[in-house]
Tab-separated table of C-alpha atoms and ligand atoms in Angstrom:
chain	number	residue	atom	x	y	z
A	13	MET	CA	0.191	0.127	0.190
A	14	SER	CA	1.722	2.828	-0.880
A	15	CYS	CA	-0.117	6.741	0.983
A	16	HIS	CA	-0.568	8.042	-2.771
A	17	ARG	CA	-2.968	6.330	-6.022
A	18	PRO	CA	-0.960	4.700	-8.459
A	19	GLU	CA	-1.063	7.938	-11.401
A	20	SER	CA	-2.931	5.534	-13.871
A	21	VAL	CA	-6.590	5.768	-11.944
A	22	ALA	CA	-6.329	9.355	-11.796
A	23	GLY	CA	-9.182	11.803	-13.441
A	24	ALA	CA	-7.973	14.770	-15.109
A	25	THR	CA	-4.044	15.187	-13.310
A	26	HIS	CA	-2.191	17.218	-16.693
A	27	ALA	CA	-2.354	21.160	-17.142
A	28	ALA	CA	-3.870	21.722	-20.715
A	29	PRO	CA	-2.642	21.945	-23.296
A	30	GLY	CA	-0.683	25.215	-24.493
A	31	LEU	CA	-1.674	26.980	-20.873
A	32	ASP	CA	0.702	28.697	-18.747
A	33	HIS	CA	-1.722	29.193	-15.849
A	34	ASN	CA	-5.613	28.567	-15.254
A	35	PRO	CA	-7.253	31.026	-16.531
A	36	ALA	CA	-10.810	31.823	-15.048
A	37	ALA	CA	-13.258	30.949	-17.899
A	38	LEU	CA	-11.244	27.293	-17.707
A	39	MET	CA	-11.957	26.852	-14.494
A	40	GLN	CA	-15.951	26.061	-14.428
A	41	PRO	CA	-17.126	23.068	-12.155
A	42	ARG	CA	-20.089	21.108	-13.024
A	43	ALA	CA	-22.887	21.257	-11.425
A	44	PRO	CA	-23.940	18.651	-8.203
A	45	ALA	CA	-26.660	15.902	-8.730
A	46	ALA	CA	-29.326	15.476	-7.109
A	47	THR	CA	-29.720	13.050	-4.520
A	48	PRO	CA	-32.470	10.467	-3.684
A	49	GLN	CA	-34.212	11.223	-0.587
A	50	GLU	CA	-33.483	7.587	0.806
A	51	LEU	CA	-29.500	8.798	0.638
A	52	LYS	CA	-29.266	11.971	2.210
A	53	ASN	CA	-27.642	12.470	5.059
A	54	GLY	CA	-25.814	8.736	5.700
A	55	ALA	CA	-29.636	6.782	5.367
A	56	ARG	CA	-27.783	4.041	3.861
A	57	VAL	CA	-24.666	3.535	6.641
A	58	LYS	CA	-27.009	4.520	9.922
A	59	SER	CA	-29.964	2.203	8.837
A	60	ASN	CA	-27.386	-0.589	8.847
A	61	ASN	CA	-25.673	0.320	11.761
A	62	VAL	CA	-23.114	-1.479	12.149
A	63	ALA	CA	-20.761	-1.775	14.891
A	64	PRO	CA	-17.796	-0.384	14.315
A	65	GLN	CA	-14.512	-3.023	15.695
A	66	GLY	CA	-11.274	-0.780	15.313
A	67	VAL	CA	-9.592	0.814	12.712
A	68	TYR	CA	-11.525	1.049	9.612
A	69	LEU	CA	-9.623	1.358	6.230
A	70	PRO	CA	-11.888	2.396	4.063
A	71	ASN	CA	-13.167	-0.688	2.007
A	72	TYR	CA	-16.014	-0.149	-0.762
A	73	ASN	CA	-16.542	-4.216	-0.917
A	74	VAL	CA	-17.672	-3.886	2.867
A	75	LEU	CA	-20.833	-2.443	4.736
A	76	THR	CA	-19.012	1.086	6.429
A	77	PRO	CA	-19.364	0.689	10.331
A	78	HIS	CA	-21.427	3.684	11.840
A	79	MET	CA	-18.784	6.028	13.179
A	80	ARG	CA	-18.552	9.781	14.771
A	81	SER	CA	-16.657	11.945	16.183
A	82	PRO	CA	-15.736	12.091	18.797
A	83	ASP	CA	-15.262	7.974	19.185
A	84	TYR	CA	-13.252	7.946	16.300
A	85	VAL	CA	-11.838	9.936	14.038
A	86	GLN	CA	-10.427	10.085	10.312
A	87	MET	CA	-6.834	10.727	9.139
A	88	SER	CA	-4.437	10.979	5.969
A	89	THR	CA	-2.485	7.711	4.836
A	90	ALA	CA	-0.015	9.381	5.798
A	91	ALA	CA	-0.926	9.890	9.258
A	92	ALA	CA	-1.814	6.016	9.580
A	93	ILE	CA	1.454	4.691	8.695
A	94	THR	CA	3.701	7.336	10.223
A	95	LEU	CA	1.422	5.931	13.564
A	96	GLY	CA	2.072	2.487	12.412
A	97	LEU	CA	-2.056	1.305	11.980
A	98	MET	CA	-1.078	1.045	7.839
A	99	LYS	CA	1.923	-0.571	6.380
A	100	GLY	CA	3.245	0.991	3.580
A	101	ARG	CA	5.935	3.048	2.553
A	102	MET	CA	5.885	7.289	0.750
A	103	TYR	CA	8.075	7.486	-1.535
A	104	ARG	CA	11.360	9.600	-1.036
A	105	CYS	CA	9.338	10.645	3.036
A	106	GLU	CA	9.884	8.816	6.580
A	107	CYS	CA	6.786	9.969	7.678
A	108	THR	CA	4.377	13.378	7.767
A	109	ARG	CA	5.264	15.111	10.988
A	110	CYS	CA	1.536	16.423	11.057
A	111	LEU	CA	-1.158	14.300	12.626
A	112	ASN	CA	-4.663	15.405	11.171
A	113	LEU	CA	-7.614	14.332	12.443
A	114	LEU	CA	-10.356	15.270	10.661
A	115	LEU	CA	-14.003	14.734	12.449
A	116	THR	CA	-15.963	11.894	10.750
A	117	TYR	CA	-20.310	11.767	11.145
A	118	PRO	CA	-22.365	8.834	8.613
A	119	GLU	CA	-23.749	12.330	7.616
A	120	GLY	CA	-20.747	13.215	6.141
A	121	CYS	CA	-20.069	17.111	5.289
A	122	ARG	CA	-22.770	18.815	5.103
A	123	ALA	CA	-21.324	21.662	2.962
A	124	ASN	CA	-20.695	21.069	-1.109
A	125	CYS	CA	-17.268	22.993	-1.916
A	126	ALA	CA	-15.897	22.059	-5.992
A	127	TYR	CA	-12.750	20.888	-5.250
A	128	CYS	CA	-13.300	18.369	-2.151
A	129	GLY	CA	-13.752	14.760	-2.634
A	130	LEU	CA	-15.882	15.268	0.805
A	131	ALA	CA	-18.513	16.869	-0.737
A	132	ARG	CA	-21.974	16.618	0.177
A	133	HIS	CA	-22.934	15.933	-3.830
A	134	ARG	CA	-21.159	12.565	-3.136
A	135	GLU	CA	-23.392	11.345	-0.896
A	136	ALA	CA	-25.574	8.800	-3.298
A	137	GLU	CA	-22.088	7.661	-4.856
A	138	ARG	CA	-19.937	6.671	-2.043
A	139	ASP	CA	-20.320	6.383	1.976
A	140	TYR	CA	-18.681	9.542	3.690
A	141	ALA	CA	-16.250	7.526	5.065
A	142	ASP	CA	-14.780	5.865	1.973
A	143	ARG	CA	-14.624	9.207	-0.045
A	144	ASN	CA	-11.580	10.081	-1.405
A	145	PHE	CA	-9.645	13.189	0.474
A	146	ILE	CA	-6.914	15.487	-1.314
A	147	ARG	CA	-5.881	11.971	-3.418
A	148	VAL	CA	-5.845	9.298	-1.207
A	149	ASP	CA	-7.928	7.034	1.159
A	150	TRP	CA	-8.867	8.429	5.547
A	151	PRO	CA	-8.627	5.216	7.386
A	152	ALA	CA	-11.163	6.068	10.351
A	153	VAL	CA	-9.557	5.390	14.378
A	154	PRO	CA	-10.824	5.665	17.754
A	155	LEU	CA	-9.606	8.529	18.630
A	156	ASP	CA	-8.237	6.711	22.100
A	157	THR	CA	-6.374	4.842	20.010
A	158	THR	CA	-5.334	7.623	18.331
A	159	ILE	CA	-4.231	9.505	21.985
A	160	ASP	CA	-2.865	5.936	23.177
A	161	ILE	CA	-0.100	5.470	20.348
A	162	VAL	CA	0.907	9.254	21.096
A	163	ALA	CA	1.499	9.764	23.773
A	164	ARG	CA	3.356	6.019	24.269
A	165	ASP	CA	6.011	7.286	22.247
A	166	GLY	CA	6.136	11.225	23.771
A	167	ALA	CA	8.976	12.708	23.737
A	168	ALA	CA	10.166	10.049	20.128
A	169	SER	CA	6.401	10.809	18.403
A	170	PRO	CA	7.541	12.027	14.508
A	171	PHE	CA	4.434	14.593	14.718
A	172	HIS	CA	5.346	17.754	15.277
A	173	ARG	CA	1.875	19.235	15.068
A	174	MET	CA	-1.230	17.960	16.023
A	175	CYS	CA	-4.477	19.697	13.500
A	176	ILE	CA	-7.847	18.544	14.157
A	177	SER	CA	-10.196	19.378	10.817
A	178	MET	CA	-13.267	20.580	11.077
A	179	ILE	CA	-16.361	19.910	8.590
A	180	THR	CA	-19.507	21.389	8.054
A	181	HIS	CA	-21.843	19.251	10.416
A	182	PRO	CA	-24.031	20.379	13.637
A	183	ARG	CA	-21.878	18.821	16.020
A	184	SER	CA	-18.423	19.869	14.297
A	185	ASP	CA	-17.808	22.476	16.596
A	186	ALA	CA	-18.508	20.830	19.792
A	187	ASP	CA	-17.090	17.692	19.222
A	188	THR	CA	-13.873	19.978	18.239
A	189	VAL	CA	-13.301	21.047	21.554
A	190	THR	CA	-14.012	17.223	22.773
A	191	VAL	CA	-11.653	16.140	20.645
A	192	LEU	CA	-8.471	18.927	21.985
A	193	LYS	CA	-9.547	18.547	25.602
A	194	LYS	CA	-9.009	14.590	25.197
A	195	TRP	CA	-6.015	15.254	23.091
A	196	THR	CA	-3.894	18.259	25.595
A	197	ASP	CA	-5.335	15.830	29.401
A	198	ARG	CA	-2.895	12.927	27.657
A	199	ILE	CA	0.044	15.579	25.134
A	200	ASP	CA	1.551	18.464	26.658
A	201	PRO	CA	1.055	20.974	23.880
A	202	ALA	CA	4.356	22.112	24.581
A	203	THR	CA	5.486	19.082	22.263
A	204	ILE	CA	3.022	18.637	19.958
A	205	PRO	CA	1.090	22.253	19.555
A	206	VAL	CA	-2.719	21.243	17.849
A	207	SER	CA	-4.072	23.572	14.948
A	208	ILE	CA	-7.629	24.389	14.286
A	209	LEU	CA	-8.311	23.802	10.501
A	210	SER	CA	-12.342	25.801	10.873
A	211	ASN	CA	-15.349	25.546	9.588
A	212	PRO	CA	-16.136	29.252	9.674
A	213	THR	CA	-20.225	29.060	9.155
A	214	THR	CA	-20.710	27.367	11.705
A	215	MET	CA	-18.795	28.907	13.872
A	216	THR	CA	-18.763	31.954	15.946
A	217	ARG	CA	-16.282	34.385	18.343
A	218	GLU	CA	-16.959	32.207	22.016
A	219	ASP	CA	-16.013	29.269	19.669
A	220	VAL	CA	-12.830	30.791	18.437
A	221	LYS	CA	-11.598	31.952	22.261
A	222	ARG	CA	-12.368	28.247	23.823
A	223	LEU	CA	-10.671	26.496	21.030
A	224	HIS	CA	-7.285	29.697	22.146
A	225	GLY	CA	-8.154	28.778	25.908
A	226	LEU	CA	-8.086	25.381	25.792
A	227	GLY	CA	-4.483	25.267	24.158
A	228	ALA	CA	-5.513	25.231	20.814
A	229	ASP	CA	-1.615	27.194	18.922
A	230	ILE	CA	-2.944	28.019	15.873
A	231	PHE	CA	-6.294	28.481	13.924
A	232	THR	CA	-6.423	28.840	10.747
A	233	VAL	CA	-9.347	29.429	7.993
A	234	ALA	CA	-9.283	26.958	4.684
A	235	LEU	CA	-10.157	30.294	2.208
A	236	ASP	CA	-9.203	28.502	-0.250
A	237	ALA	CA	-10.186	30.321	-3.264
A	238	ALA	CA	-8.195	33.964	-4.156
A	239	THR	CA	-11.177	36.413	-4.653
A	240	PRO	CA	-14.511	36.515	-3.378
A	241	GLU	CA	-16.513	35.336	-6.756
A	242	ILE	CA	-14.273	32.149	-7.117
A	243	PHE	CA	-15.671	31.269	-3.392
A	244	ASP	CA	-19.057	32.191	-4.516
A	245	ARG	CA	-18.841	30.016	-7.440
A	246	THR	CA	-17.049	26.982	-5.601
A	247	ARG	CA	-17.632	26.507	-2.927
A	248	GLY	CA	-21.196	29.155	-2.258
A	249	LYS	CA	-24.509	29.394	-4.574
A	250	GLY	CA	-22.717	28.651	-7.296
A	251	VAL	CA	-22.264	24.460	-6.284
A	252	GLN	CA	-25.525	24.892	-3.663
A	253	SER	CA	-23.075	24.785	-0.224
A	254	PRO	CA	-23.775	27.387	2.360
A	255	HIS	CA	-20.285	28.810	2.959
A	256	SER	CA	-20.032	33.007	2.842
A	257	TRP	CA	-16.734	34.636	1.812
A	258	ALA	CA	-17.799	37.907	5.005
A	259	LYS	CA	-18.395	34.640	7.430
A	260	TYR	CA	-15.014	33.078	6.438
A	261	TRP	CA	-13.515	36.569	6.954
A	262	GLU	CA	-15.314	37.660	10.049
A	263	ILE	CA	-13.633	34.546	11.271
A	264	LEU	CA	-10.648	35.176	10.135
A	265	MET	CA	-10.619	38.472	11.999
A	266	ASP	CA	-11.380	37.043	14.741
A	267	ALA	CA	-8.972	34.691	15.073
A	268	ARG	CA	-6.468	37.060	14.454
A	269	GLU	CA	-7.688	39.005	17.464
A	270	VAL	CA	-7.503	36.490	19.729
A	271	PHE	CA	-4.232	34.310	18.505
A	272	GLY	CA	-2.151	37.139	18.016
A	273	ARG	CA	1.162	37.974	15.595
A	274	GLU	CA	1.155	34.627	13.561
A	275	LYS	CA	-0.552	32.349	15.026
A	276	PHE	CA	-3.638	32.400	12.519
A	277	GLY	CA	-3.624	31.914	9.003
A	278	ALA	CA	-5.491	31.360	5.575
A	279	HIS	CA	-5.286	28.240	3.208
A	280	ILE	CA	-4.713	29.543	-0.925
A	281	ILE	CA	-5.709	26.227	-3.785
A	282	VAL	CA	-4.062	28.032	-6.465
A	283	GLY	CA	-5.057	27.557	-10.468
A	284	MET	CA	-9.225	27.948	-9.543
A	285	GLY	CA	-9.238	30.708	-12.021
A	286	GLU	CA	-7.082	33.515	-10.011
A	287	THR	CA	-4.281	35.678	-11.917
A	288	GLU	CA	-1.302	35.948	-10.008
A	289	HIS	CA	-1.610	38.968	-8.983
A	290	ASP	CA	-4.692	38.112	-7.396
A	291	VAL	CA	-3.301	35.432	-4.778
A	292	LEU	CA	-0.198	37.421	-4.199
A	293	ALA	CA	-2.457	40.294	-3.248
A	294	LEU	CA	-4.205	38.259	-0.806
A	295	VAL	CA	-0.739	36.769	0.491
A	296	GLN	CA	0.342	40.630	1.225
A	297	ARG	CA	-3.082	41.247	3.207
A	298	LEU	CA	-2.633	38.112	5.520
A	299	VAL	CA	1.095	38.869	5.972
A	300	ASP	CA	0.179	43.012	6.730
A	301	LEU	CA	-2.528	42.050	9.560
A	302	GLY	CA	-0.248	39.609	10.736
A	303	GLY	CA	-0.434	35.947	9.409
A	304	HIS	CA	0.112	33.615	7.537
A	305	SER	CA	-0.200	31.753	3.817
A	306	HIS	CA	-0.958	27.799	3.611
A	307	MET	CA	-0.846	27.023	-0.701
A	308	PHE	CA	-1.637	24.281	-2.319
A	309	CYS	CA	-1.665	23.444	-5.653
A	310	PHE	CA	-4.875	23.189	-7.516
A	311	PHE	CA	-4.985	18.732	-8.574
A	312	PRO	CA	-8.529	17.898	-9.630
A	313	GLU	CA	-10.216	15.221	-7.151
A	314	ARG	CA	-11.701	12.250	-8.818
A	315	GLY	CA	-15.168	12.714	-8.388
A	316	SER	CA	-15.525	16.101	-7.419
A	317	LEU	CA	-17.104	19.062	-9.722
A	318	MET	CA	-14.199	19.845	-10.877
A	319	ASP	CA	-12.425	16.497	-11.391
A	320	HIS	CA	-12.134	17.653	-15.522
A	321	LEU	CA	-10.607	20.493	-15.189
A	322	PRO	CA	-6.704	20.485	-15.708
A	323	ALA	CA	-4.332	21.054	-12.935
A	324	THR	CA	-1.962	24.461	-12.531
A	325	PRO	CA	0.215	24.174	-14.954
A	326	ARG	CA	3.673	24.006	-12.828
A	327	ASP	CA	5.151	28.269	-14.332
A	328	GLN	CA	1.590	29.597	-13.156
A	329	TRP	CA	2.573	27.953	-9.711
A	330	ARG	CA	6.271	27.696	-9.553
A	331	ARG	CA	5.597	31.500	-9.983
A	332	VAL	CA	3.333	32.006	-7.167
A	333	GLN	CA	5.168	29.796	-4.720
A	334	LEU	CA	8.233	31.542	-5.364
A	335	GLY	CA	6.257	34.661	-4.842
A	336	ARG	CA	4.741	33.644	-1.066
A	337	TYR	CA	7.507	32.406	0.511
A	338	LEU	CA	9.279	35.927	-0.799
A	339	ILE	CA	6.545	37.940	0.816
A	340	ASP	CA	5.286	36.181	3.791
A	341	TYR	CA	8.968	35.056	4.721
A	342	ARG	CA	11.310	37.008	3.200
A	343	GLY	CA	10.332	40.680	3.373
A	344	VAL	CA	9.399	41.706	-0.096
A	345	ARG	CA	6.499	43.759	-0.887
A	346	VAL	CA	3.589	42.658	-3.825
A	347	GLU	CA	3.898	46.152	-4.592
A	348	GLN	CA	7.645	45.994	-6.014
A	349	MET	CA	6.963	42.722	-7.901
A	350	SER	CA	5.423	42.950	-11.781
A	351	PHE	CA	2.980	41.595	-12.977
A	352	ASP	CA	1.836	41.613	-16.850
A	353	GLY	CA	-1.838	42.543	-18.550
A	354	GLU	CA	-2.722	39.392	-17.299
A	355	GLY	CA	-1.843	39.313	-13.275
A	356	ARG	CA	1.324	37.142	-14.494
A	357	VAL	CA	4.267	37.601	-12.047
A	358	THR	CA	7.745	38.821	-14.676
A	359	GLY	CA	9.851	40.453	-11.416
A	360	PHE	CA	10.107	39.321	-8.330
A	361	GLY	CA	11.051	42.954	-7.136
A	362	ILE	CA	14.382	41.591	-5.848
A	363	PRO	CA	18.124	41.359	-7.655
A	364	GLN	CA	18.844	38.194	-8.982
A	365	GLY	CA	21.421	37.018	-6.675
A	366	GLU	CA	19.657	36.951	-3.936
A	367	LEU	CA	16.449	35.502	-5.679
A	368	ASP	CA	18.654	33.001	-7.147
A	369	ASP	CA	19.744	32.086	-3.370
A	370	VAL	CA	16.500	32.017	-2.273
A	371	ILE	CA	15.356	29.587	-4.938
A	372	ASP	CA	17.958	27.392	-4.334
A	373	THR	CA	18.162	26.638	-1.204
A	374	GLY	CA	14.513	25.205	-2.163
A	375	ILE	CA	12.426	25.559	0.650
A	376	ALA	CA	10.480	28.396	-1.284
A	377	PHE	CA	8.773	25.367	-3.030
A	378	ARG	CA	7.956	22.902	-0.274
A	379	THR	CA	4.951	21.962	0.870
A	380	SER	CA	3.697	25.230	3.312
A	381	GLY	CA	1.336	24.852	6.774
A	382	CYS	CA	2.380	25.609	10.053
A	383	PRO	CA	5.533	25.619	11.489
A	384	GLY	CA	7.080	22.597	13.241
A	385	LYS	CA	10.170	21.976	14.820
A	386	PHE	CA	12.492	22.363	11.789
A	387	ARG	CA	12.410	26.020	11.531
A	388	GLU	CA	9.407	28.619	10.549
A	389	ASP	CA	9.817	28.595	7.008
A	390	VAL	CA	9.668	24.312	7.024
A	391	SER	CA	5.433	23.073	7.605
A	392	ALA	CA	5.411	20.403	10.147
A	393	CYS	CA	2.393	19.450	7.804
A	394	ASP	CA	4.263	17.573	5.232
A	395	ARG	CA	1.533	15.330	4.177
A	396	PRO	CA	2.643	14.139	0.564
A	397	TYR	CA	1.416	14.020	-2.580
A	398	GLY	CA	-1.922	16.313	-1.722
A	399	ASP	CA	-1.514	18.431	-4.198
A	400	SER	CA	0.020	16.933	-6.864
A	401	PRO	CA	1.283	13.052	-8.674
A	402	PRO	CA	5.528	12.127	-7.290
A	403	SER	CA	6.531	12.614	-10.628
A	404	ASN	CA	6.014	15.927	-10.808
A	405	ILE	CA	6.126	17.418	-7.202
A	406	ALA	CA	4.084	20.189	-6.462
A	407	SER	CA	4.962	20.797	-3.009
A	408	PHE	CA	7.864	18.877	-2.132
A	409	PRO	CA	7.716	16.840	1.209
A	410	PHE	CA	11.832	17.088	1.808
A	411	GLN	CA	14.011	19.216	1.018
A	412	PRO	CA	14.385	19.276	-2.832
A	413	ASN	CA	17.710	18.917	-3.650
A	414	ARG	CA	19.696	19.773	-6.906
A	415	ARG	CA	17.805	17.838	-9.692
A	416	ASP	CA	15.023	18.613	-8.130
A	417	VAL	CA	16.012	22.247	-7.961
A	418	ALA	CA	17.305	22.017	-11.416
A	419	LYS	CA	13.531	20.845	-11.976
A	420	ILE	CA	12.634	23.710	-10.728
A	421	ARG	CA	14.574	26.398	-12.454
A	422	ARG	CA	12.964	25.015	-15.777
A	423	GLN	CA	9.076	24.957	-14.902
A	424	LEU	CA	10.027	28.489	-13.014
A	425	ALA	CA	9.544	29.763	-16.694
A	426	PRO	CA	8.909	33.636	-17.387
A	427	PRO	CA	4.799	33.896	-18.664
A	428	ARG	CA	4.776	32.521	-22.737
A	429	ALA	CA	3.274	34.831	-25.248
A	430	LYS	CA	-0.087	34.332	-25.984
A	431	GLY	CA	-0.110	30.939	-28.861
B	23	SF4	S1	-16.484	22.411	3.764
B	23	SF4	FE1	-14.548	21.484	3.680
B	23	SF4	S2	-14.711	19.264	3.406
B	23	SF4	FE2	-16.842	20.326	4.070
B	23	SF4	S3	-16.920	20.188	1.140
B	23	SF4	FE3	-16.111	22.233	1.691
B	23	SF4	S4	-13.974	21.420	1.243
B	23	SF4	FE4	-14.896	20.203	2.018
């Protein structure tokens, strides 16, 4: 078992021929199909009501057990391998440093985000605990088993951070509190800090304060879309989903006040139809507020409403990845950079020698996310191959070597002229 799927079974995984960026007109999600009433809200799992027996590895040939947070959580295949709950090897990686705990319910996430494998429109096709998410299966594990293993390993744990990933569900806020309390009862948050990947749609400022008071270290908001229009198209009314840009920003600003500088951030997916300038202007806004951006390359998820669309071309991704690193960690401002008429980066605003040094260190091209224990600009959240195939890595889950950097340099091309 490997932590990535064979590339032959993936959907549309390549960039559109002849394009060096994904333009807005191209990146239109499919409309969600109607779900028959009898398959809504996890009805199949609830009516079968099969009792879970320990760890559940997604399996389409058995009845999915009835599992619920806070007793159960799901985790990435990489985390399950790192915990020793699954056998497998990860290409060029020993382990992952971040333990993502995803809340789970038979009803699943009630949102319908167009790029997401967990989205509600899939409820007729696949039970929630069996859905692929960010390219891999997510085993369901009793929370107590997970905490037992990490507590047993103590300071020798490979994990640098734990992250509770909320979903859109009426129980999500209360169960996040329970998971956090149970974790911090047994594991010192100074040894393994906790991040919250929030679900602003169901949250209030009081929820943000409660999580901070219980010892959460970093609070993140998955904006995912770089502009309000793309947000609405991919996560809001455009796909019959409940999220709004304004509510996400409201909770992000609450997190800024409650958690403070360097302790909040936002996720952004690159290549859903925004311009490079749109993304980097958002990165600058977050830095000016005192936060960070965590950035991912759009890579179509099988079964999602965007699985027919092209992956983000590497040229676009590398330009934005480098620009984001310069703004987030090197004090460069977006106003120093130059852009062409289509919003593509044509200059990074620093002397070529300095730029070469940054490129050669390779850190700008690593997976971004909340920091681990190595250094501030190296993320603990290094779950591999979530945004690319291993044969053409977008976010490097390890330190790129000289050959990797040479490939990055070839990909980091200036904008192509229109054909
Ligand atoms: S809220 Fe999160 S988990 Fe739910 S569909 Fe949207 S991206 Fe997926």
